[in-house]
Coordinates of C-alpha atoms in Angstrom, one line a residue:
M120 CA 17.5 43.4 51.8
N121 CA 19.8 45.5 49.7
F122 CA 23.1 44.1 51.5
I123 CA 22.0 40.7 50.7
T124 CA 21.5 41.3 47.0
D125 CA 24.7 43.2 46.8
L126 CA 26.4 40.2 48.3
L127 CA 24.8 37.9 45.7
L128 CA 25.7 40.1 43.0
S129 CA 29.3 40.2 44.3
L130 CA 29.4 36.5 44.4
S131 CA 28.1 36.2 40.9
G132 CA 30.3 38.5 39.6
L133 CA 33.2 36.6 41.0
I134 CA 31.9 33.5 39.4
R135 CA 30.9 34.8 35.9
P136 CA 34.2 35.1 34.3
H137 CA 35.0 31.5 35.3
L138 CA 31.9 29.9 34.0
T139 CA 33.3 28.0 31.2
F140 CA 35.9 26.3 33.7
I141 CA 33.1 25.8 36.2
S142 CA 30.9 24.0 33.5
S143 CA 34.0 22.1 32.1
A144 CA 34.5 21.0 35.7
L145 CA 30.9 20.0 36.2
V146 CA 31.0 18.0 32.9
A147 CA 34.3 16.2 33.9
T148 CA 33.0 15.3 37.3
L149 CA 30.0 13.9 36.0
L150 CA 31.8 12.0 33.3
V151 CA 34.0 10.5 35.9
I152 CA 31.1 9.7 38.1
Y153 CA 29.0 7.9 35.7
G154 CA 31.7 6.9 32.9
N155 CA 32.4 3.5 34.3
D156 CA 28.5 2.6 34.1
V157 CA 28.3 3.9 30.6
N158 CA 31.5 1.6 29.5
R159 CA 29.9 -1.3 31.6
A160 CA 26.8 -1.0 29.6
V161 CA 28.5 -0.7 26.2
W162 CA 30.6 -3.8 27.3
T163 CA 27.5 -5.8 27.9
L164 CA 26.2 -5.0 24.4
I165 CA 29.6 -5.8 22.5
R166 CA 31.2 -8.5 24.9
R167 CA 30.6 -11.3 22.2
A168 CA 32.0 -9.2 19.4
H169 CA 35.5 -9.7 17.8
F170 CA 38.3 -8.3 19.8
I171 CA 39.0 -5.7 17.0
V172 CA 35.4 -4.6 17.0
R173 CA 35.5 -4.3 20.9
T174 CA 38.7 -2.2 20.8
L175 CA 37.4 0.0 18.0
V176 CA 34.1 0.6 19.8
F177 CA 35.9 1.6 23.1
I178 CA 38.4 4.0 21.4
L179 CA 35.2 5.5 19.7
L180 CA 33.4 6.0 23.0
C181 CA 36.3 7.0 25.0
A182 CA 38.1 9.4 22.2
I183 CA 35.2 10.7 20.2
G184 CA 32.0 9.8 22.5
Y185 CA 33.3 11.5 25.7
G186 CA 35.3 14.1 23.9
L187 CA 32.1 15.4 22.1
I188 CA 30.1 15.1 25.1
A189 CA 32.3 17.4 26.9
V190 CA 32.9 19.8 24.0
Y191 CA 29.1 20.3 23.4
L192 CA 27.9 20.0 26.7
V193 CA 30.2 22.9 28.3
P194 CA 28.5 25.7 26.5
V195 CA 25.0 24.2 27.2
I196 CA 25.7 23.9 31.0
S197 CA 27.1 27.4 30.9
N198 CA 23.8 28.8 29.3
L199 CA 21.8 27.1 31.7
L200 CA 23.7 28.5 34.8
L201 CA 23.4 31.9 33.1
M202 CA 19.5 31.5 33.2
A203 CA 19.7 31.8 36.9
G204 CA 20.3 35.6 36.5
S205 CA 22.8 38.0 37.8
V206 CA 21.6 37.9 41.5
W207 CA 21.2 34.0 41.8
L208 CA 24.2 32.7 39.6
G209 CA 26.5 32.2 42.6
I210 CA 24.2 30.5 44.8
V211 CA 23.1 28.2 42.0
V212 CA 26.7 27.3 41.1
V213 CA 27.4 26.4 44.7
V214 CA 24.1 24.4 45.1
V215 CA 25.0 22.5 41.7
F216 CA 28.5 21.6 42.9
V217 CA 26.9 20.3 46.3
L218 CA 24.4 18.2 44.3
V219 CA 27.3 17.0 42.1
G220 CA 29.0 16.0 45.2
W221 CA 26.1 14.2 46.9
L222 CA 25.4 12.3 43.4
A223 CA 29.4 11.2 43.7
E224 CA 29.2 10.1 47.2
R225 CA 25.5 8.3 46.6
H226 CA 27.4 6.5 43.4
S227 CA 30.5 5.6 45.4
R228 CA 28.5 4.0 48.1
R229 CA 26.6 1.9 45.3
G230 CA 29.1 0.4 43.8

């Protein structure tokens, strides 16, 4: 049992210094997976608006909306991952990446 705990602690120790980059990768991947769905939903809401309004809305959505999501969600994801604790952090990160990969695969088959 001690060997497994040491192994998990080592994995978590390798991952911890890169947690900000890992969180950024997770947020960016989720934005790529679901961004088109968000864009489509916004387009449905504003499709009858004037060209200038549609353009401004999409500039705000893409430049400011997605940017703010990325900036503010990365620390939240980092903190959520840290809640796993020193022993389980590595396993949780691996499982989350597998889950995101599964979501991407499922989403790509859908449409």
